[in-house]
Amino acid sequence: MAYPRWKEELIELGKLGRRNPVRTESFADLDLVNGLYRMEGTKESKQSKEYLISRMKEAGLQVRIDRVGNIFARKEGKKTTRGAVMSGSHLDSVLNGGMFDGPLGVISALEAVRRLADQGFENERPIEVVAFMGEEGSAFRKVLFGSFVLIGKISTEEALTIKNDGGITLKDALDNLRLRGNFTLDLENVEYFIETHVEQGPILDKERISIGIVENITGLTWVNATLTGQENHAGTTPMNARKDALVAAAEIVQFVNRRAKETVMALGSSTVATVGKMIVHPGAPNIVPGAVEMGIDIRDADLSVMQNLQKEIIAAIRDLKDRHGVESRIEIPFEHPPKPCSQEVIQAVAKAASSLRIPTKRMNSGAGHDAQNMAEKVKTAMLFVPSIGGISHSPLEWTNWKDIENGIKVLTETIKILAQQ
Ligand code: GLV
Ligand code: MN
Ligand code: MN
């Protein structure tokens, strides 16, 4: 028997950006080394967007692309001037990522709209499906990039000049893909936003609950630091005459981990901090490292706790000069504050799930999402489905099809409620 269309679409999207582009249909098909590399601006990102746009058009939706590559598909409402109900997520992936982080929310929204059409449901408010540009920050180093522009935190003009790791501007990357539009969506015309996503943590899987209703989304910031010491011969440079950038960086790795743990112990906070990126130059055993690029991720549900830890980390990096003779250059590419979700949308999700007799759990999101940007401007909530073993940002990310189906059911009912509100 053929798979339902949404399942087939997730499997097809799951091939794009995989080094071995095979169909991945079950947990047993997962492969630790062949995850998705579908960064914004790549050929594979283009393929995924074109695939989505075709499905959107087949569904009879009006597709528009904005000036930074966010994709919108509209089902007109009976009251064309009422604020829309928007739902969706992103198609780009982290490096070596899984196939659900992002696409699941986009395809769930598309499927919900198709089911409403199949049922002959006449929505009062317009409904918009969205695929945000560059959510993961894996190419342009700006996490939640497309929604950040949409809410006006950075201008379109500035966003288009930002370069990816290969030195290509967002403008050129989108032009190369022919996926830069000229549409501008005014959020004044959007009333509600709801994002379906994999939990990316262990709670729902452990408790065997299909649906999480998110109440708060974590704050999230990065510190990018470049440490510059003195590249030199590993055999002839005495130990006391070195400016070893990697030894200095190693101190920061320890500092970040220790201070995050101490903060949790002291405050009982949700603090997490990670040095997830370290590029050593020139990177040879017989050369004292001359420079290190570090990427540090800091998160907390409490903005001031997150900002204090960020300040401490920056001070520790500056201090390296005295002890290691290492210069530092620091960049804060973004700071997304924590955001509570809208009680009105939370209630709508709860009501939808209860009408379907699907159990739910209230929870917080430790991952960042476009929803937290959207929450600054429109009434927003999120709906989570379980991640097996709590694994995500990994090729071993998996969610059972049955849970995805439950997520789509609850989303469809929620949109139905909100569209008539
Ligand atoms: C976004 O996926 C993040 O939480 O890093
Ligand atoms: Mn992600
Ligand atoms: Mn995501």
Short mmCIF file of C-alpha atoms and ligand atoms in Angstrom, two decimals:
data_model
loop_
_atom_site.label_atom_id
_atom_site.label_comp_id
_atom_site.label_asym_id
_atom_site.label_seq_id
_atom_site.Cartn_x
_atom_site.Cartn_y
_atom_site.Cartn_z
CA MET A 1 0.00 0.00 0.00
CA ALA A 2 1.27 3.46 -0.86
CA TYR A 3 2.34 5.66 1.99
CA PRO A 4 0.27 8.72 2.89
CA ARG A 5 1.43 11.78 0.93
CA TRP A 6 2.99 13.55 3.96
CA LYS A 7 5.08 10.48 4.81
CA GLU A 8 6.25 10.10 1.23
CA GLU A 9 7.17 13.80 1.17
CA LEU A 10 9.21 13.58 4.37
CA ILE A 11 11.04 10.55 3.00
CA GLU A 12 11.75 12.30 -0.32
CA LEU A 13 12.98 15.45 1.44
CA GLY A 14 15.09 13.19 3.67
CA LYS A 15 17.15 12.18 0.61
CA LEU A 16 18.14 15.72 -0.32
CA GLY A 17 21.51 16.68 1.11
CA ARG A 18 22.39 13.15 2.20
CA ARG A 19 25.71 11.94 0.87
CA ASN A 20 24.10 8.60 0.12
CA PRO A 21 20.69 9.80 -1.07
CA VAL A 22 18.71 6.73 -0.01
CA ARG A 23 15.15 6.59 1.25
CA THR A 24 15.16 6.52 5.04
CA GLU A 25 11.94 4.94 6.22
CA SER A 26 12.66 3.60 9.68
CA PHE A 27 15.00 3.95 12.63
CA ALA A 28 16.87 0.87 11.36
CA ASP A 29 17.82 2.77 8.16
CA LEU A 30 19.68 5.50 10.08
CA ASP A 31 23.38 5.82 9.55
CA LEU A 32 25.63 7.76 11.91
CA VAL A 33 27.91 9.18 9.23
CA ASN A 34 25.46 9.90 6.41
CA GLY A 35 23.32 12.65 7.88
CA LEU A 36 21.85 15.60 6.03
CA TYR A 37 24.01 18.49 4.85
CA ARG A 38 21.31 20.84 3.62
CA MET A 39 22.67 24.23 4.48
CA GLU A 40 20.97 27.41 3.25
CA GLY A 41 22.18 28.39 -0.21
CA THR A 42 23.34 24.95 -1.33
CA LYS A 43 22.15 23.02 -4.39
CA GLU A 44 20.41 20.60 -2.05
CA SER A 45 18.62 23.46 -0.32
CA LYS A 46 17.35 24.56 -3.75
CA GLN A 47 16.13 21.04 -4.50
CA SER A 48 14.26 20.87 -1.21
CA LYS A 49 12.63 24.27 -1.75
CA GLU A 50 11.61 23.44 -5.31
CA TYR A 51 10.17 20.14 -4.17
CA LEU A 52 8.15 21.94 -1.50
CA ILE A 53 6.97 24.68 -3.85
CA SER A 54 5.68 22.04 -6.31
CA ARG A 55 3.72 20.31 -3.53
CA MET A 56 2.33 23.67 -2.37
CA LYS A 57 1.17 24.54 -5.89
CA GLU A 58 -0.36 21.09 -6.37
CA ALA A 59 -2.38 21.80 -3.23
CA GLY A 60 -3.76 24.91 -4.94
CA LEU A 61 -1.96 27.35 -2.65
CA GLN A 62 -0.67 30.74 -3.71
CA VAL A 63 3.12 30.60 -3.34
CA ARG A 64 5.21 33.72 -2.68
CA ILE A 65 8.90 34.08 -1.85
CA ASP A 66 10.08 37.09 0.10
CA ARG A 67 13.24 39.12 -0.40
CA VAL A 68 15.36 36.88 1.86
CA GLY A 69 14.03 33.54 0.63
CA ASN A 70 11.27 32.79 3.15
CA ILE A 71 8.58 30.80 1.32
CA PHE A 72 4.86 31.36 1.99
CA ALA A 73 1.86 29.46 0.60
CA ARG A 74 -1.59 30.92 1.16
CA LYS A 75 -5.05 29.42 1.30
CA GLU A 76 -7.33 32.43 1.09
CA GLY A 77 -9.94 32.89 3.80
CA LYS A 78 -13.59 33.90 3.50
CA LYS A 79 -12.62 37.08 5.34
CA THR A 80 -9.59 38.08 3.31
CA THR A 81 -8.73 40.99 5.56
CA ARG A 82 -8.64 39.05 8.83
CA GLY A 83 -5.19 38.20 10.26
CA ALA A 84 -3.95 34.86 8.96
CA VAL A 85 -3.18 31.65 10.81
CA MET A 86 0.40 30.78 9.89
CA SER A 87 2.12 27.44 10.42
CA GLY A 88 5.44 25.98 9.34
CA SER A 89 9.13 25.65 10.15
CA HIS A 90 12.33 25.36 8.05
CA LEU A 91 13.93 23.09 5.45
CA ASP A 92 17.64 23.71 6.11
CA SER A 93 19.63 21.34 8.32
CA VAL A 94 22.58 21.43 10.68
CA LEU A 95 25.80 19.75 9.53
CA ASN A 96 25.23 15.98 9.54
CA GLY A 97 21.66 16.53 10.72
CA GLY A 98 18.50 14.44 10.87
CA MET A 99 15.56 14.53 8.48
CA PHE A 100 12.78 15.83 10.74
CA ASP A 101 14.22 18.95 12.41
CA GLY A 102 12.42 21.54 10.32
CA PRO A 103 10.76 19.65 7.42
CA LEU A 104 8.35 17.94 9.79
CA GLY A 105 6.83 21.30 10.73
CA VAL A 106 6.59 22.45 7.12
CA ILE A 107 5.04 19.25 5.79
CA SER A 108 2.67 18.98 8.79
CA ALA A 109 1.37 22.48 8.02
CA LEU A 110 0.97 21.69 4.32
CA GLU A 111 -0.79 18.42 5.12
CA ALA A 112 -3.12 20.17 7.59
CA VAL A 113 -4.16 22.64 4.90
CA ARG A 114 -4.73 19.82 2.40
CA ARG A 115 -6.86 17.91 4.91
CA LEU A 116 -8.95 21.00 5.55
CA ALA A 117 -9.50 21.35 1.80
CA ASP A 118 -10.37 17.62 1.54
CA GLN A 119 -12.96 18.11 4.30
CA GLY A 120 -14.44 21.08 2.47
CA PHE A 121 -13.61 23.25 5.48
CA GLU A 122 -14.15 26.92 4.73
CA ASN A 123 -11.68 28.94 6.74
CA GLU A 124 -12.69 32.42 7.80
CA ARG A 125 -9.12 33.60 8.28
CA PRO A 126 -6.51 33.04 5.56
CA ILE A 127 -4.04 30.24 6.27
CA GLU A 128 -0.35 30.57 5.42
CA VAL A 129 2.17 27.73 5.30
CA VAL A 130 5.75 28.92 5.78
CA ALA A 131 9.25 27.55 5.22
CA PHE A 132 11.69 29.94 6.84
CA MET A 133 15.11 30.60 5.33
CA GLY A 134 18.27 29.50 7.17
CA GLU A 135 16.98 28.54 10.63
CA GLU A 136 20.01 26.54 11.71
CA GLY A 137 22.77 29.09 11.19
CA SER A 138 24.83 26.33 9.60
CA ALA A 139 25.76 28.40 6.55
CA PHE A 140 25.24 32.06 7.43
CA ARG A 141 26.03 31.86 11.17
CA LYS A 142 22.72 33.48 12.07
CA VAL A 143 20.38 31.08 13.80
CA LEU A 144 16.65 31.78 13.05
CA PHE A 145 17.79 34.03 10.18
CA GLY A 146 14.66 34.20 8.01
CA SER A 147 12.28 34.89 10.88
CA PHE A 148 14.73 37.41 12.33
CA VAL A 149 14.40 39.46 9.14
CA LEU A 150 10.64 38.91 9.00
CA ILE A 151 10.12 40.43 12.45
CA GLY A 152 12.35 43.37 11.50
CA LYS A 153 15.22 42.70 13.93
CA ILE A 154 17.60 43.10 11.02
CA SER A 155 16.84 44.90 7.77
CA THR A 156 16.47 43.02 4.51
CA GLU A 157 19.28 45.12 3.03
CA GLU A 158 21.69 44.21 5.82
CA ALA A 159 20.67 40.55 5.81
CA LEU A 160 21.40 40.27 2.09
CA THR A 161 25.00 41.42 2.65
CA ILE A 162 25.76 38.76 5.28
CA LYS A 163 28.24 36.17 4.04
CA ASN A 164 28.29 32.42 4.50
CA ASP A 165 31.42 30.47 5.44
CA GLY A 166 32.46 30.46 1.77
CA GLY A 167 32.34 34.28 1.62
CA ILE A 168 29.15 34.39 -0.53
CA THR A 169 26.49 36.92 0.43
CA LEU A 170 22.95 35.80 1.13
CA LYS A 171 21.88 37.86 -1.89
CA ASP A 172 24.24 36.04 -4.25
CA ALA A 173 23.47 32.66 -2.71
CA LEU A 174 19.73 33.15 -3.22
CA ASP A 175 20.21 34.62 -6.69
CA ASN A 176 22.37 31.65 -7.69
CA LEU A 177 19.51 29.38 -6.67
CA ARG A 178 16.92 31.70 -8.28
CA LEU A 179 15.07 31.64 -4.98
CA ARG A 180 15.06 35.28 -3.99
CA GLY A 181 11.63 36.82 -4.37
CA ASN A 182 10.32 40.36 -4.14
CA PHE A 183 7.36 39.71 -1.86
CA THR A 184 7.13 41.40 1.55
CA LEU A 185 4.89 39.82 4.14
CA ASP A 186 3.43 42.25 6.64
CA LEU A 187 3.05 40.57 10.02
CA GLU A 188 0.22 42.99 10.79
CA ASN A 189 -1.76 40.60 8.59
CA VAL A 190 -0.89 37.52 10.67
CA GLU A 191 -2.80 36.80 13.87
CA TYR A 192 -1.48 33.38 14.94
CA PHE A 193 1.63 31.29 14.39
CA ILE A 194 2.01 27.64 15.30
CA GLU A 195 5.12 25.53 14.68
CA THR A 196 5.14 21.76 14.84
CA HIS A 197 8.58 20.33 15.64
CA VAL A 198 10.36 17.29 17.00
CA GLU A 199 10.99 17.73 20.71
CA GLN A 200 14.76 17.18 20.38
CA GLY A 201 14.80 16.07 24.02
CA PRO A 202 13.87 12.86 25.86
CA ILE A 203 10.71 13.72 27.80
CA LEU A 204 7.85 12.75 25.47
CA ASP A 205 9.59 9.55 24.37
CA LYS A 206 10.28 8.51 27.95
CA GLU A 207 6.72 9.24 29.06
CA ARG A 208 5.20 7.83 25.86
CA ILE A 209 3.13 10.93 25.16
CA SER A 210 2.54 11.91 21.51
CA ILE A 211 2.13 15.65 21.89
CA GLY A 212 3.99 18.32 23.82
CA ILE A 213 2.51 21.81 24.11
CA VAL A 214 5.28 24.35 24.50
CA GLU A 215 4.86 27.08 27.10
CA ASN A 216 8.28 28.76 26.91
CA ILE A 217 11.10 28.77 24.37
CA THR A 218 14.68 29.16 25.55
CA GLY A 219 16.85 32.23 25.05
CA LEU A 220 19.82 31.59 22.80
CA THR A 221 23.00 33.43 21.91
CA TRP A 222 26.39 32.67 20.34
CA VAL A 223 29.86 34.01 20.99
CA ASN A 224 32.23 33.56 18.04
CA ALA A 225 35.83 34.11 19.09
CA THR A 226 39.02 34.09 17.08
CA LEU A 227 42.13 33.64 19.23
CA THR A 228 45.42 34.62 17.66
CA GLY A 229 48.74 33.52 19.13
CA GLN A 230 52.01 32.80 17.34
CA GLU A 231 52.35 30.00 14.81
CA ASN A 232 55.77 28.42 15.27
CA HIS A 233 57.91 25.28 15.07
CA ALA A 234 56.74 22.58 17.51
CA GLY A 235 60.27 21.20 17.91
CA THR A 236 62.29 24.36 18.41
CA THR A 237 59.99 26.72 20.31
CA PRO A 238 60.68 26.37 24.06
CA MET A 239 57.62 25.76 26.22
CA ASN A 240 57.99 29.12 27.94
CA ALA A 241 58.26 31.03 24.65
CA ARG A 242 54.97 29.99 23.10
CA LYS A 243 51.75 31.79 22.31
CA ASP A 244 49.69 28.67 21.73
CA ALA A 245 46.17 29.60 20.66
CA LEU A 246 44.83 26.08 21.18
CA VAL A 247 46.09 25.81 24.77
CA ALA A 248 44.31 29.10 25.43
CA ALA A 249 41.15 27.86 23.69
CA ALA A 250 41.20 24.67 25.76
CA GLU A 251 40.92 26.80 28.90
CA ILE A 252 37.80 28.40 27.49
CA VAL A 253 36.25 25.01 26.68
CA GLN A 254 36.73 24.01 30.32
CA PHE A 255 35.57 27.38 31.61
CA VAL A 256 32.33 27.36 29.58
CA ASN A 257 31.40 23.87 30.72
CA ARG A 258 32.31 24.45 34.37
CA ARG A 259 30.56 27.82 34.70
CA ALA A 260 27.38 26.51 33.06
CA LYS A 261 27.30 23.59 35.52
CA GLU A 262 28.02 25.88 38.47
CA THR A 263 25.25 28.23 37.37
CA VAL A 264 22.75 25.37 37.27
CA MET A 265 23.90 24.22 40.72
CA ALA A 266 23.69 27.71 42.20
CA LEU A 267 20.44 28.90 40.62
CA GLY A 268 18.62 25.73 39.58
CA SER A 269 18.45 27.43 36.17
CA SER A 270 18.04 25.84 32.74
CA THR A 271 21.49 27.06 31.68
CA VAL A 272 23.38 25.13 29.02
CA ALA A 273 26.56 26.24 27.27
CA THR A 274 28.57 24.46 24.61
CA VAL A 275 31.75 24.99 22.65
CA GLY A 276 30.62 23.13 19.53
CA LYS A 277 33.06 24.55 17.05
CA MET A 278 36.81 24.82 17.13
CA ILE A 279 38.94 25.24 14.00
CA VAL A 280 42.67 25.08 14.64
CA HIS A 281 45.06 26.88 12.27
CA PRO A 282 47.07 25.66 10.59
CA GLY A 283 46.21 22.29 12.16
CA ALA A 284 49.37 20.17 12.03
CA PRO A 285 51.05 18.18 14.84
CA ASN A 286 54.43 19.82 14.26
CA ILE A 287 53.22 23.43 14.41
CA VAL A 288 52.32 25.40 17.54
CA PRO A 289 48.75 26.49 16.75
CA GLY A 290 48.70 30.12 15.61
CA ALA A 291 44.97 30.72 15.66
CA VAL A 292 41.74 29.08 16.75
CA GLU A 293 38.19 29.94 15.71
CA MET A 294 35.67 29.02 18.38
CA GLY A 295 31.87 28.91 18.28
CA ILE A 296 30.16 29.02 21.69
CA ASP A 297 26.40 28.49 22.21
CA ILE A 298 24.74 29.74 25.44
CA ARG A 299 21.07 29.17 26.37
CA ASP A 300 18.80 29.89 29.28
CA ALA A 301 15.10 30.44 29.91
CA ASP A 302 16.12 33.49 31.97
CA LEU A 303 17.57 36.32 29.87
CA SER A 304 19.67 37.86 32.64
CA VAL A 305 21.27 34.52 33.55
CA MET A 306 22.13 33.97 29.88
CA GLN A 307 23.57 37.46 29.53
CA ASN A 308 25.64 37.16 32.72
CA LEU A 309 27.21 33.92 31.58
CA GLN A 310 27.91 35.46 28.20
CA LYS A 311 29.69 38.39 29.90
CA GLU A 312 31.76 36.00 32.03
CA ILE A 313 32.80 34.01 28.99
CA ILE A 314 33.81 37.14 27.09
CA ALA A 315 35.86 38.33 30.10
CA ALA A 316 37.57 34.93 30.33
CA ILE A 317 38.49 35.14 26.64
CA ARG A 318 39.91 38.66 27.08
CA ASP A 319 41.95 37.41 30.07
CA LEU A 320 43.83 34.95 27.87
CA LYS A 321 46.10 37.76 26.75
CA ASP A 322 47.79 38.06 30.13
CA ARG A 323 48.40 34.37 30.64
CA HIS A 324 48.97 33.14 27.09
CA GLY A 325 49.83 36.24 25.08
CA VAL A 326 46.88 35.45 22.87
CA GLU A 327 44.82 38.20 21.21
CA SER A 328 41.08 37.75 20.79
CA ARG A 329 38.43 39.02 18.41
CA ILE A 330 34.85 38.50 19.54
CA GLU A 331 31.60 38.63 17.60
CA ILE A 332 28.07 38.14 18.94
CA PRO A 333 26.15 37.18 15.78
CA PHE A 334 22.75 37.28 17.50
CA GLU A 335 20.92 37.18 20.79
CA HIS A 336 17.42 35.69 20.82
CA PRO A 337 15.64 36.31 24.14
CA PRO A 338 13.55 33.58 25.77
CA LYS A 339 9.88 33.78 24.86
CA PRO A 340 6.68 32.58 26.49
CA CYS A 341 4.04 31.20 24.11
CA SER A 342 0.54 32.68 23.79
CA GLN A 343 -2.01 31.25 26.23
CA GLU A 344 -4.71 31.66 23.60
CA VAL A 345 -2.87 29.43 21.12
CA ILE A 346 -1.83 26.99 23.87
CA GLN A 347 -5.51 26.64 24.81
CA ALA A 348 -6.44 26.01 21.18
CA VAL A 349 -3.87 23.20 20.89
CA ALA A 350 -5.05 21.69 24.19
CA LYS A 351 -8.67 21.82 23.05
CA ALA A 352 -7.79 20.27 19.68
CA ALA A 353 -5.86 17.40 21.28
CA SER A 354 -8.55 16.78 23.85
CA SER A 355 -11.25 16.60 21.14
CA LEU A 356 -9.12 13.92 19.45
CA ARG A 357 -8.45 12.16 22.79
CA ILE A 358 -4.70 12.50 22.26
CA PRO A 359 -2.82 13.02 25.56
CA THR A 360 -0.53 16.04 25.85
CA LYS A 361 2.13 17.38 28.14
CA ARG A 362 3.03 21.02 28.82
CA MET A 363 6.75 21.63 28.45
CA ASN A 364 9.50 24.11 27.61
CA SER A 365 11.76 24.13 24.56
CA GLY A 366 15.51 24.04 25.11
CA ALA A 367 16.04 24.33 21.36
CA GLY A 368 15.73 27.60 19.51
CA HIS A 369 12.93 27.97 16.96
CA ASP A 370 11.59 30.54 14.50
CA ALA A 371 8.52 30.49 16.76
CA GLN A 372 10.40 32.55 19.36
CA ASN A 373 10.97 35.30 16.83
CA MET A 374 7.37 35.09 15.64
CA ALA A 375 6.21 35.31 19.27
CA GLU A 376 7.56 38.86 19.40
CA LYS A 377 4.94 39.96 16.87
CA VAL A 378 2.07 37.44 16.74
CA LYS A 379 0.27 35.06 19.08
CA THR A 380 2.43 31.95 18.90
CA ALA A 381 2.69 28.41 20.23
CA MET A 382 4.51 25.19 19.42
CA LEU A 383 3.47 21.61 19.22
CA PHE A 384 6.13 18.93 19.86
CA VAL A 385 6.23 15.28 18.85
CA PRO A 386 8.62 12.79 20.51
CA SER A 387 12.26 12.31 19.53
CA ILE A 388 13.38 8.72 20.02
CA GLY A 389 15.97 8.66 22.81
CA GLY A 390 15.85 12.47 22.86
CA ILE A 391 18.37 12.63 19.99
CA SER A 392 18.45 15.49 17.49
CA HIS A 393 21.05 17.56 15.60
CA SER A 394 22.37 14.11 14.72
CA PRO A 395 21.73 11.64 11.87
CA LEU A 396 20.23 9.36 14.54
CA GLU A 397 17.29 11.74 15.06
CA TRP A 398 14.04 9.81 14.66
CA THR A 399 10.32 10.19 15.33
CA ASN A 400 7.76 7.42 14.87
CA TRP A 401 5.35 7.89 11.97
CA LYS A 402 2.38 7.33 14.28
CA ASP A 403 3.45 10.27 16.44
CA ILE A 404 3.85 12.45 13.36
CA GLU A 405 0.33 11.48 12.29
CA ASN A 406 -0.95 12.48 15.75
CA GLY A 407 0.91 15.78 15.45
CA ILE A 408 -0.71 16.47 12.07
CA LYS A 409 -4.15 15.62 13.46
CA VAL A 410 -3.74 17.99 16.39
CA LEU A 411 -2.29 20.72 14.18
CA THR A 412 -5.17 20.38 11.71
CA GLU A 413 -7.74 20.72 14.49
CA THR A 414 -5.85 23.64 16.02
CA ILE A 415 -5.75 25.51 12.72
CA LYS A 416 -9.47 24.81 12.34
CA ILE A 417 -10.16 26.41 15.72
CA LEU A 418 -7.89 29.41 15.12
CA ALA A 419 -9.10 29.99 11.56
CA GLN A 420 -12.65 30.57 12.82
CA GLN A 421 -11.61 32.67 15.84
C1 GLV B 1 18.21 25.52 16.44
O1 GLV B 1 17.92 24.46 15.88
C2 GLV B 1 18.93 25.43 17.67
O2 GLV B 1 18.28 25.20 18.71
O3 GLV B 1 20.17 25.50 17.61
MN MN B 2 17.74 22.47 14.64
MN MN B 3 14.39 23.19 13.86
#
